[in-house]
Amino acid sequence: MLALSEVRFRYPQADADALSGVSLSLRAGEILGLLGPNGAGKSTLIALLAGVARPDSGSVTHAEGAPARRLGWAPQDFAFYPALSARENLAVFAGAAGLGGAEARQRIDAAVALGQLDSFIDKPALRLSGGMKRRLNLAIAMLADPPVLLLDEPTVGVDPQSRAFLLDAVRALRDQGKAILYTSHYMEEIEAIADRIAILDHGRILREGTLAEICGEAGAQATLRLGGPLPAPLAQAWAARNALQAIGPQAWTLNLARADELSGVLAALAADKVPVLAAQVGNASLEDVFLRLTHRSLRDEA
Amino acid sequence: MSEAPLFTRLLALWRKEWIALRRDPQALAALFLMPAVFILIMSFALRDAFNPGAMRLRSVVVDLERSKLSENFALQLRAPEGAAPNAAPAESEAQARALLDRGMADVAVVIDKGFAQGLRGADLGVALPVKVLADPTVAIAVQQGFRQAVTAQLGSLRAAEFSRRVQSLMGMPMPVATAGPGLVPLEQTGSRMQPSAVQQSVPAWLIFGAFFVVIPLAPVFIAERRQGTLQRLHALGLGPGLLLAGKLPPFVLVNLAQALLMLAVGVWGVPLLGGEALHLPDGAGLLRLGVLTLAVSFAAVSWAFLVASFARSTEQATIIGGVGNILMGALGGVMVPKFVMPAGMQALTAISPMSWALDAYLDVFLRGAPFAALLPRLAALCVFALLCLAASVLLLRRRDAYQH
């Protein structure tokens, strides 16, 4: 539906590229979760996809027609008119999208239903709650019934009920066959909603794949609680190879390529006569992978 | 939908502006009331400065001699055609000075002792003991005019006294002038006529008010840019040119409504408060006035777009727009009429679009200028507007692309 190929983009007077050789594709009936710390290049990437900015090199390919017809964009900010009511906003954006007469009325009704805006449709947008504004923002993006949706932090600042409603609405759109690019600061949201995930940092895609692929590639993590000190040779070897980390008195974590490598770890400890009080192994979480790749938390400032 | 009907899209944008304007009555009130109040204030404040001859000076006459001749002179000064027709008597020079100090009189004539003797003296070159005192806040030209009128009256009295003396010496009748010869008639002519206060104030503040549109327009525009609304519209295929076209007509209409109110204030409001009425041209003149107002509005709204596109914040826009307008107004003869400026400053006014507009309005109001005579100034205003729009489009393209 939409593809970026080797896209490079730099802001004037910037020292580094905002996007550096980014390739990404968005498919019909799929939610692509885009993760990245602040300043990673997410908004720039969305601006390029939306067609408001042009890449310095590389290409943005839309499968069908002009971007305006194919794209619905819900920016991170409340990009509508606060002085106008929800209904007036929908009418203005429908007209701006070129929808008129019966078609416009039909599409506005569909957008109102999607966002469940009936109860506040005639209230000035200025006076809506954060959740209502997010729903209106999404409804506006859906006015032209676009096959591709760009949702930039669509749940930021909303209450849990509104978040659940928005996530359900996005899933329903995916089930209708829409291609959706979804960025969020909430890792659990991406884990819950995305069919594929791309991790972006410093203008580069660091990983791309399903949750299982990304976490599987990252291997497993073992947690050990020992009954005595860790012998120095083992500590040195594991620190170099397994990113050994002390998490408490005689408690450690270490990364493993696969979960079954734990038996080798336990055998080495047994050989050195180090009692093992507890041992646990599990796949790395998305958050572990993200931290390992970016060395930054998702909410860190750039 | 880039292939969507253009008019549907423009109609949506115009509708949005119309609703947003209606929902901001405070901004609209400021836009309409500010220039209307200025017109009322300036039409009265500048009335005497624009027509010093019409100024009614409050005068005082002090006769310290109290001779028949001095009383006769005081009477002549107070006569309807005299230099001080509304003069009030005062007992002493100190009393006259106190009245001037307190602002209760503008000028005073003091006739000192020795007046009659001086008048009867043979030497016409000897100055008579008469002096004029003036409040320094009265315009110098008016002070000088009053002094000359008193001097002329004194001259006619001296001539009459001289005639009487010759008559008594020669024993033959001589014609005696009992009053001055009156003023030599003065007619203002030519194309460089000076406006009255209302003829200056109405177009001047109408223009300033039109350019004042930057104050409500720019902050809204910047907020739309910062919230991503403009980018969202851009993503729907509306480029900067179309976005500006979506804002231009509503604000031009606001400007035209504003201009109608300003003209109404000049025609009915100012005379209602005792000032001079503005006389509108009729027929083709009215049409020329309409075309000119449209051109002024086009320039003003385009300038507002440029400020809104250039400024990064509302505060910046308010400062740039406000200071820019004040500079254009000061240079353009809005705040200080051009004809009181020195020649160098008058030449400098040519760089201000407000000056082009004001000159064109004065051409219409004062000179009944034909359309062809207005064309160069109309063209200048339109070129200014087009340059502002072109620069705005460039700036918006850049800002859109770089998400400012």
XYZ file of C-alpha atoms in Angstrom:
706
model
C 0.000 0.000 0.000
C 2.759 2.388 0.959
C 6.516 1.992 0.907
C 9.594 3.984 1.791
C 12.781 3.024 0.051
C 16.210 4.216 1.205
C 14.743 7.519 2.304
C 17.138 10.168 3.530
C 16.048 13.515 4.983
C 17.943 16.259 6.789
C 16.591 19.507 8.271
C 18.359 22.707 7.257
C 21.333 23.523 9.477
C 21.076 20.117 11.194
C 24.282 18.211 11.870
C 22.835 14.800 11.118
C 20.141 13.191 9.004
C 16.701 12.984 10.610
C 16.147 9.885 8.500
C 19.035 7.971 7.131
C 18.350 5.309 4.506
C 14.976 4.220 5.894
C 13.108 1.465 4.071
C 9.707 0.389 5.315
C 6.505 -0.990 3.852
C 2.907 -0.858 4.991
C 0.490 -3.591 3.905
C -3.294 -3.764 3.673
C -5.035 -5.240 6.737
C -1.991 -4.706 8.912
C -0.994 -2.455 11.808
C 2.664 -1.494 11.731
C 3.738 -0.245 15.145
C 6.502 2.327 14.972
C 8.554 2.639 18.141
C 11.250 5.150 18.802
C 12.428 7.539 21.508
C 11.686 11.238 21.141
C 13.715 12.665 18.291
C 14.163 9.265 16.652
C 12.573 10.538 13.424
C 9.000 9.216 13.779
C 7.204 12.495 13.028
C 9.553 13.207 10.131
C 8.820 9.777 8.711
C 5.070 10.403 9.014
C 5.395 13.835 7.391
C 7.150 12.181 4.439
C 4.465 9.505 4.189
C 1.731 12.153 4.392
C 3.348 14.029 1.557
C 3.919 17.327 3.390
C 7.686 16.893 3.215
C 9.841 15.458 0.463
C 12.834 13.182 0.978
C 16.294 14.429 0.015
C 16.837 11.042 -1.590
C 15.047 7.718 -1.837
C 11.376 7.295 -2.647
C 7.931 7.164 -1.097
C 5.616 4.967 -3.155
C 1.833 4.935 -2.840
C 0.196 1.858 -4.327
C -2.891 3.640 -5.641
C -3.586 7.218 -6.642
C -2.436 10.426 -5.117
C -1.482 10.525 -1.416
C -4.422 12.768 -0.508
C -6.919 10.151 -1.674
C -5.088 7.253 -0.077
C -4.096 8.677 3.282
C -5.851 9.500 6.502
C -3.596 11.293 8.925
C -4.252 11.832 12.616
C -1.356 13.990 13.819
C -0.108 13.847 17.366
C -1.525 17.326 18.078
C -5.230 18.046 17.945
C -5.160 19.193 14.350
C -8.619 20.693 14.079
C -10.325 24.011 14.806
C -11.024 24.563 18.508
C -13.635 27.276 17.907
C -15.723 24.942 15.750
C -17.935 22.131 17.035
C -17.095 18.505 16.260
C -19.783 18.510 13.550
C -18.477 21.737 12.007
C -14.929 20.388 12.050
C -16.037 17.232 10.265
C -17.918 19.303 7.681
C -14.915 21.577 7.062
C -12.454 18.708 6.667
C -14.889 16.748 4.492
C -15.213 19.794 2.229
C -11.447 20.317 2.263
C -11.068 16.698 1.155
C -13.367 17.523 -1.755
C -16.404 15.668 -0.427
C -19.680 17.426 -1.117
C -23.433 16.883 -0.909
C -24.773 13.425 -0.078
C -21.325 11.831 -0.167
C -20.059 14.264 2.456
C -23.093 13.662 4.692
C -22.644 9.902 4.391
C -18.952 10.058 5.235
C -19.545 12.411 8.166
C -22.167 10.016 9.564
C -19.715 7.125 9.215
C -16.964 9.117 10.954
C -19.344 10.101 13.774
C -20.248 6.430 14.223
C -16.602 5.349 14.176
C -15.589 7.871 16.835
C -18.912 7.609 18.716
C -19.110 11.369 18.658
C -22.920 11.720 18.889
C -23.026 12.800 22.515
C -20.791 15.824 21.970
C -21.164 16.462 18.255
C -22.360 20.077 18.692
C -19.970 21.058 21.467
C -17.087 23.387 20.558
C -13.973 21.248 20.137
C -12.218 23.514 22.612
C -14.428 22.210 25.407
C -14.052 18.490 24.693
C -12.108 16.195 27.015
C -8.769 14.748 25.894
C -10.398 11.435 24.983
C -13.156 13.122 22.961
C -10.574 15.197 21.115
C -8.592 12.057 20.268
C -11.743 10.431 18.909
C -12.529 13.510 16.839
C -8.923 13.571 15.561
C -9.284 9.944 14.431
C -12.752 10.521 12.940
C -11.412 13.413 10.826
C -8.623 11.167 9.537
C -11.254 8.628 8.457
C -13.501 11.091 6.607
C -12.342 10.245 3.096
C -12.409 6.490 3.893
C -8.689 6.167 3.092
C -7.126 2.725 2.735
C -3.997 3.957 4.549
C -4.039 5.506 8.025
C -1.171 7.294 9.736
C -1.872 7.496 13.461
C 0.719 9.487 15.367
C 0.411 8.837 19.104
C -3.378 8.511 18.863
C -3.917 7.692 22.553
C -1.527 10.096 24.243
C -3.070 11.813 27.253
C -6.354 9.905 27.337
C -8.021 7.924 30.132
C -7.942 4.085 30.093
C -11.536 3.811 28.808
C -10.869 6.114 25.879
C -7.622 4.273 25.164
C -9.432 0.933 25.085
C -12.086 2.433 22.801
C -9.475 3.870 20.436
C -7.501 0.625 20.297
C -10.679 -1.309 19.487
C -11.545 1.220 16.779
C -8.068 0.863 15.249
C -8.299 -2.936 15.315
C -11.704 -2.719 13.612
C -10.222 -0.548 10.896
C -7.389 -3.049 10.413
C -9.988 -5.812 10.127
C -11.702 -3.783 7.380
C -8.461 -4.033 5.425
C -6.904 -0.663 6.196
C -3.142 -0.355 6.295
C -2.251 1.427 9.532
C 0.983 2.976 10.728
C 0.703 3.422 14.476
C 3.220 5.259 16.638
C 3.008 5.273 20.410
C 4.935 6.023 23.536
C 3.222 3.092 25.214
C 5.177 -0.117 24.686
C 2.298 -2.293 25.925
C 0.001 -0.638 23.382
C 2.306 -1.546 20.529
C 2.655 -5.098 21.880
C -1.121 -5.380 22.070
C -2.078 -3.882 18.729
C 0.729 -4.134 16.202
C 1.002 -6.957 13.679
C 4.507 -5.853 12.850
C 6.847 -3.575 14.726
C 9.616 -1.292 13.512
C 12.092 0.225 15.973
C 13.478 3.549 14.810
C 16.323 5.478 16.384
C 18.663 8.202 15.137
C 16.857 8.093 11.797
C 17.465 4.369 11.194
C 15.260 1.306 11.389
C 17.040 -0.893 13.943
C 14.646 -3.848 13.870
C 11.524 -4.746 11.943
C 9.297 -7.802 12.269
C 6.536 -9.360 14.318
C 6.695 -9.192 18.108
C 7.739 -12.853 18.238
C 10.444 -12.338 15.622
C 11.903 -9.293 17.288
C 11.844 -10.746 20.780
C 12.955 -14.167 19.528
C 15.930 -12.658 17.711
C 16.874 -10.956 20.918
C 17.225 -14.324 22.642
C 16.391 -15.138 26.247
C 17.243 -13.724 29.609
C 18.150 -15.825 32.628
C 17.822 -14.725 36.266
C 19.930 -16.492 38.873
C 19.955 -16.328 42.684
C 23.074 -18.009 44.082
C 23.960 -19.382 47.510
C 27.554 -18.112 47.269
C 29.748 -15.694 45.332
C 30.096 -15.992 41.566
C 33.620 -17.197 40.735
C 35.662 -14.516 38.992
C 36.509 -16.508 35.835
C 32.805 -17.244 35.241
C 31.854 -13.634 35.933
C 34.462 -12.384 33.469
C 33.413 -14.802 30.746
C 29.685 -14.127 31.145
C 30.147 -10.379 31.372
C 31.860 -10.410 27.988
C 29.533 -12.893 26.316
C 26.169 -12.630 28.081
C 25.905 -9.049 29.325
C 25.977 -10.232 32.930
C 24.340 -7.787 35.335
C 24.108 -7.841 39.118
C 20.535 -7.159 40.235
C 21.027 -7.788 43.951
C 23.299 -9.531 46.493
C 24.338 -12.698 44.665
C 21.521 -12.209 42.128
C 22.315 -11.849 38.426
C 20.793 -11.618 34.972
C 22.485 -12.750 31.796
C 21.405 -12.821 28.167
C 21.272 -16.102 26.319
C 20.958 -16.773 22.605
C 18.328 -19.437 23.373
C 16.452 -20.475 26.516
C 17.985 -24.008 26.497
C 21.442 -22.509 27.085
C 20.395 -22.214 30.738
C 21.373 -25.866 31.313
C 24.971 -25.034 30.309
C 24.978 -22.101 32.743
C 23.733 -24.294 35.583
C 26.306 -27.001 34.727
C 29.139 -24.452 34.895
C 27.953 -23.259 38.310
C 27.661 -26.825 39.548
C 31.213 -27.531 38.332
C 32.437 -24.630 40.462
C 30.327 -25.883 43.384
C 28.240 -22.701 43.516
C 24.831 -23.462 44.997
C 21.902 -22.193 42.886
C 18.946 -21.117 45.019
C 16.710 -20.127 42.064
C 16.973 -20.020 38.274
C 14.500 -18.597 35.776
C 14.634 -18.107 32.005
C 12.291 -16.276 29.600
C 12.247 -14.572 26.225
C 13.294 -10.915 26.150
C 10.364 -8.474 26.252
C 9.860 -5.730 23.679
C 11.015 -3.265 26.287
C 14.241 -5.262 26.837
C 14.871 -5.284 23.111
C 14.107 -1.594 22.799
C 16.465 -0.718 25.654
C 19.181 -2.952 24.267
C 18.905 -1.383 20.822
C 18.478 2.281 21.694
C 20.064 2.423 25.158
C 17.197 4.807 25.932
C 13.796 4.486 27.506
C 10.837 5.208 25.199
C 9.949 8.300 27.181
C 13.500 9.698 27.258
C 14.096 13.081 25.728
C 16.219 13.000 22.612
C -8.365 14.544 -3.175
C -6.313 16.670 -5.460
C -8.781 16.210 -8.327
C -11.708 17.299 -6.106
C -13.741 20.315 -7.157
C -11.792 23.398 -6.186
C -14.891 25.340 -5.231
C -16.056 22.672 -2.749
C -12.729 22.877 -0.997
C -12.597 26.673 -0.997
C -16.181 26.859 0.230
C -15.257 24.612 3.172
C -12.324 26.847 4.080
C -14.384 30.058 3.736
C -17.101 28.525 5.893
C -14.561 27.684 8.553
C -13.220 31.265 8.610
C -16.705 32.685 8.786
C -17.650 30.485 11.775
C -14.347 31.146 13.556
C -14.720 34.925 13.060
C -18.274 34.869 14.386
C -17.077 32.988 17.463
C -14.467 35.638 18.280
C -16.548 38.774 18.859
C -13.811 40.436 20.931
C -11.346 40.396 18.036
C -14.025 41.650 15.652
C -15.039 44.395 18.067
C -11.415 45.554 18.343
C -11.122 45.492 14.575
C -14.194 47.688 14.131
C -14.137 49.889 17.212
C -10.459 50.861 17.301
C -10.392 52.765 13.977
C -13.896 54.181 14.552
C -12.825 55.663 17.879
C -9.621 56.977 16.301
C -11.632 58.675 13.561
C -13.851 60.419 16.101
C -10.958 61.472 18.306
C -8.645 62.614 15.510
C -11.360 64.423 13.572
C -11.894 66.668 16.572
C -8.320 66.756 17.839
C -6.920 67.847 14.492
C -9.767 70.143 13.457
C -7.933 73.382 14.292
C -4.569 72.087 13.077
C -6.103 71.366 9.671
C -7.972 74.688 9.504
C -6.276 77.301 11.715
C -8.461 80.046 10.250
C -11.500 78.449 11.769
C -9.973 78.405 15.235
C -11.875 80.502 17.757
C -9.206 82.161 19.882
C -10.226 83.117 23.405
C -8.767 86.579 23.845
C -8.360 89.152 26.587
C -7.860 92.911 26.173
C -6.182 94.903 28.960
C -6.488 98.694 28.682
C -4.069 100.169 31.225
C -4.309 103.687 29.809
C -8.118 104.100 29.689
C -7.913 107.094 27.307
C -10.492 107.775 24.645
C -8.092 106.496 21.985
C -7.158 103.328 23.868
C -10.836 102.582 24.574
C -11.572 103.157 20.896
C -8.789 100.706 19.960
C -10.104 98.101 22.409
C -13.576 98.515 20.919
C -12.209 98.022 17.412
C -10.420 94.831 18.508
C -13.696 93.492 19.922
C -15.754 94.448 16.868
C -17.164 91.492 14.845
C -14.487 92.013 12.194
C -11.791 92.860 14.736
C -8.757 90.799 15.681
C -10.312 89.684 19.008
C -14.088 89.576 18.553
C -14.659 87.438 21.659
C -12.256 89.334 23.915
C -12.992 89.581 27.598
C -11.716 92.559 29.597
C -8.985 92.215 32.200
C -7.842 94.731 34.778
C -4.102 94.240 34.623
C -1.353 92.550 32.653
C -0.810 90.176 35.596
C -4.468 89.191 35.464
C -4.170 88.548 31.704
C -1.043 86.439 32.229
C -2.814 84.440 34.954
C -5.718 83.737 32.583
C -3.241 82.510 29.936
C -1.390 80.400 32.524
C -4.594 78.728 33.647
C -5.551 78.006 30.057
C -8.633 80.244 30.253
C -7.446 82.445 27.382
C -5.313 81.864 24.275
C -4.100 85.400 23.549
C -4.120 88.813 25.230
C -3.612 92.361 23.991
C -2.124 94.776 26.540
C -2.527 98.526 25.815
C -0.039 100.322 28.022
C 0.095 103.920 29.203
C 1.409 106.339 26.543
C -0.759 104.791 23.850
C -2.666 107.993 22.995
C 0.504 110.072 23.061
C 2.282 107.662 20.765
C -0.651 107.594 18.407
C -0.678 111.381 18.197
C 3.094 111.627 17.757
C 4.469 112.728 14.443
C 7.023 109.906 14.130
C 5.269 106.941 12.556
C 8.370 104.811 13.093
C 7.991 104.812 16.891
C 6.445 101.619 18.217
C 3.216 102.036 20.143
C 3.014 100.612 23.714
C 0.854 97.672 22.712
C 1.888 94.035 23.109
C 0.374 90.663 22.380
C 0.729 87.791 24.866
C 0.054 84.232 23.693
C -0.329 80.802 25.228
C 2.690 78.846 23.876
C 0.501 75.846 23.075
C -1.343 77.860 20.422
C 0.111 77.109 16.986
C 2.870 79.568 16.023
C 1.099 80.343 12.742
C -2.051 81.240 14.652
C -0.081 83.437 17.086
C 1.561 85.220 14.167
C -1.780 85.649 12.424
C -3.302 87.218 15.523
C -0.354 89.575 15.952
C -0.620 90.674 12.336
C -4.362 91.280 12.705
C -3.730 93.454 15.795
C -0.930 95.308 13.974
C -3.215 95.903 10.982
C -5.936 97.256 13.261
C -3.415 99.481 14.968
C -2.232 100.731 11.563
C -5.727 101.649 10.502
C -6.271 103.494 13.804
C -3.018 105.366 13.320
C -3.996 106.305 9.754
C -7.352 107.584 10.997
C -5.679 109.644 13.722
C -3.175 111.010 11.200
C -6.033 112.029 8.862
C -7.773 113.838 11.663
C -4.635 115.768 12.481
C -4.064 116.749 8.863
C -7.720 117.815 8.650
C -7.398 120.052 11.694
C -4.098 121.536 10.498
C -5.192 122.143 6.919
C -8.740 123.073 7.732
C -10.050 120.962 4.917
C -12.012 117.725 5.021
C -10.018 114.518 4.635
C -11.425 110.992 4.148
C -11.084 109.159 7.440
C -11.028 105.385 7.616
C -13.189 104.271 10.533
C -12.352 100.584 10.097
C -9.680 98.459 8.466
C -9.910 97.594 4.789
C -10.776 93.953 5.648
C -8.801 90.913 4.602
C -7.599 90.353 1.079
C -9.618 87.402 -0.270
C -7.803 84.058 -0.329
C -8.846 81.190 -2.558
C -7.364 77.698 -2.344
C -6.919 76.304 -5.807
C -4.994 73.743 -7.818
C -4.775 70.011 -7.370
C -2.686 70.063 -4.184
C -5.577 70.772 -1.869
C -5.251 70.210 1.839
C -7.790 67.898 3.466
C -10.007 68.836 6.351
C -9.610 66.931 9.611
C -12.381 64.488 8.745
C -11.147 64.056 5.157
C -7.740 63.138 6.574
C -8.869 61.080 9.566
C -11.445 58.818 7.919
C -9.234 57.382 5.148
C -6.141 57.407 7.369
C -7.719 55.317 10.124
C -9.692 53.252 7.645
C -6.362 52.194 6.129
C -4.770 51.644 9.531
C -7.790 49.601 10.621
C -7.574 47.480 7.481
C -3.907 46.680 8.172
C -4.829 46.040 11.824
C -6.394 42.783 10.558
C -2.959 41.247 11.210
C -3.720 41.214 14.940
C -6.645 38.745 14.831
C -5.476 36.892 11.712
C -1.862 36.061 12.519
C -2.297 34.330 15.907
C -5.036 32.053 14.540
C -2.936 31.219 11.504
C 0.120 30.444 13.655
C -1.957 28.274 16.010
C -3.259 26.321 13.001
C 0.286 25.864 11.789
C 1.633 24.777 15.157
C -1.242 22.382 15.872
C -0.689 20.704 12.534
C -4.064 21.750 11.091
C -2.445 23.380 8.081
C -0.237 20.311 7.516
C -3.326 18.130 7.760
C -5.011 20.221 5.068
C -1.788 20.080 3.071
C -1.873 16.284 3.312
C -5.386 16.468 1.852
C -3.852 18.115 -1.193
C -4.380 21.773 -0.281
C -1.126 23.602 -0.954
C -0.164 26.928 0.641
C -1.672 28.881 -2.280
C -5.068 27.257 -1.825
C -4.874 27.666 1.943
C -4.303 31.400 1.533
C -7.113 31.569 -1.017
C -9.275 29.956 1.655
C -8.557 32.796 4.039
C -8.289 35.827 1.766
C -11.963 36.456 0.810
C -13.398 36.188 4.351
C -10.875 38.664 5.709
C -11.271 40.989 2.724
C -15.020 40.961 3.441
C -14.310 41.842 7.064
C -12.146 44.709 5.839
C -14.893 45.966 3.526
C -17.447 45.884 6.338
C -14.939 47.739 8.484
C -14.463 50.363 5.741
C -18.242 50.874 5.479
C -18.396 51.510 9.207
C -15.497 53.993 9.044
C -17.155 55.906 6.211
C -20.438 55.920 8.144
C -18.639 57.347 11.172
C -17.227 60.106 8.948
C -20.544 60.858 7.248
C -22.895 60.626 10.252
C -20.913 60.035 13.467
C -18.547 63.006 13.405
C -21.273 65.613 12.567
C -23.487 64.087 15.241
C -20.862 65.186 17.757
C -20.561 68.626 16.221
C -17.762 68.016 13.737
C -17.578 68.446 10.003
C -19.264 65.733 7.899
C -17.377 63.659 5.368
C -18.857 64.092 1.912
C -18.721 60.943 -0.165
C -18.248 61.195 -3.902
C -21.223 60.098 -5.937
C -21.679 57.887 -9.001
C -18.388 56.868 -10.548
C -16.525 58.377 -7.590
C -18.241 55.934 -5.257
C -17.266 53.060 -7.531
C -13.647 54.271 -7.501
C -13.829 54.423 -3.709
C -15.022 50.796 -3.664
C -12.259 49.588 -5.982
C -9.665 51.460 -3.951
C -10.949 49.973 -0.677
C -10.778 46.512 -2.229
C -7.147 47.098 -3.237
C -6.278 48.398 0.251
C -7.889 45.353 1.810
C -6.059 43.011 -0.562
C -2.764 44.629 0.474
C -3.644 44.598 4.195
C -4.730 40.943 4.328
C -1.740 39.837 2.249
C 0.584 41.706 4.610
C -1.110 39.922 7.519
C -0.443 36.571 5.782
C 3.206 37.451 5.358
C 3.568 38.318 9.053
C 1.708 35.134 10.040
C 3.871 32.984 7.774
C 7.116 34.605 8.880
C 6.542 34.726 12.650
C 7.315 31.639 14.701
C 4.997 32.527 17.562
C 1.914 34.580 18.316
C 4.027 37.013 20.325
C 6.377 37.507 17.382
C 3.452 38.068 15.032
C 1.878 40.636 17.340
C 5.140 42.528 17.644
C 6.071 42.361 13.951
C 2.517 43.143 12.823
C 1.974 45.897 15.372
C 5.324 47.611 14.943
C 5.178 47.180 11.162
C 1.762 48.822 11.055
C 2.822 51.688 13.295
C 5.920 52.310 11.153
C 3.900 52.177 7.937
C 1.321 54.473 9.528
C 3.884 56.950 10.828
C 5.678 57.013 7.493
C 2.472 56.967 5.496
C 0.902 60.114 6.893
C -1.708 58.284 8.974
C -0.522 59.507 12.341
C 1.103 62.753 11.257
C -0.448 64.323 8.161
C 1.966 64.377 5.308
C 1.619 68.108 4.609
C 3.040 69.044 8.016
C 6.138 66.880 7.425
C 9.372 68.428 6.128
C 10.123 67.820 2.446
C 12.623 65.016 3.165
C 10.129 63.118 5.273
C 7.423 63.655 2.688
C 9.680 61.993 0.113
C 10.221 59.089 2.508
C 6.472 58.441 2.753
C 6.663 56.983 -0.749
C 7.947 53.709 0.712
C 4.832 53.086 2.810
C 1.854 51.249 1.271
C -0.344 53.176 3.705
C 0.879 56.379 2.055
C -0.049 55.074 -1.413
C -3.480 54.208 -0.110
C -3.961 57.525 1.707
C -2.906 59.553 -1.316
C -5.361 57.596 -3.444
C -8.206 58.210 -0.964
C -7.397 61.930 -0.849
C -7.407 61.916 -4.653
C -10.928 60.508 -4.547
C -12.267 62.681 -1.710
C -10.578 65.990 -2.551
C -9.820 65.997 -6.209
C -12.441 63.711 -7.716
C -9.569 61.999 -9.505
C -10.539 59.858 -12.501
C -9.873 56.115 -12.452
C -6.784 56.500 -14.653
C -5.201 58.829 -12.103
C -5.730 56.245 -9.360
C -4.306 53.372 -11.394
C -0.619 53.748 -10.452
C -1.427 53.653 -6.725
C -3.918 50.801 -7.155
C -1.281 48.894 -9.103
C 1.324 49.566 -6.407
C -1.016 48.231 -3.701
C -1.806 45.122 -5.748
C 1.877 44.462 -6.510
C 2.648 44.837 -2.794
C -0.135 42.338 -2.023
C 1.078 39.846 -4.628
C 4.661 40.060 -3.342
C 3.436 39.448 0.216
C 1.384 36.454 -0.941
C 4.263 35.002 -2.949
C 6.614 35.332 0.025
C 3.962 33.755 2.281
C 3.591 30.768 -0.024
C 7.364 30.250 -0.072
C 7.610 30.522 3.711
C 4.691 28.163 4.254
C 6.130 25.578 1.881
C 9.352 25.684 3.817
C 7.648 25.573 7.223
C 5.354 22.716 6.162
C 8.282 20.730 4.909
C 10.256 21.260 8.087
C 7.374 21.000 10.552
C 7.810 24.365 12.250
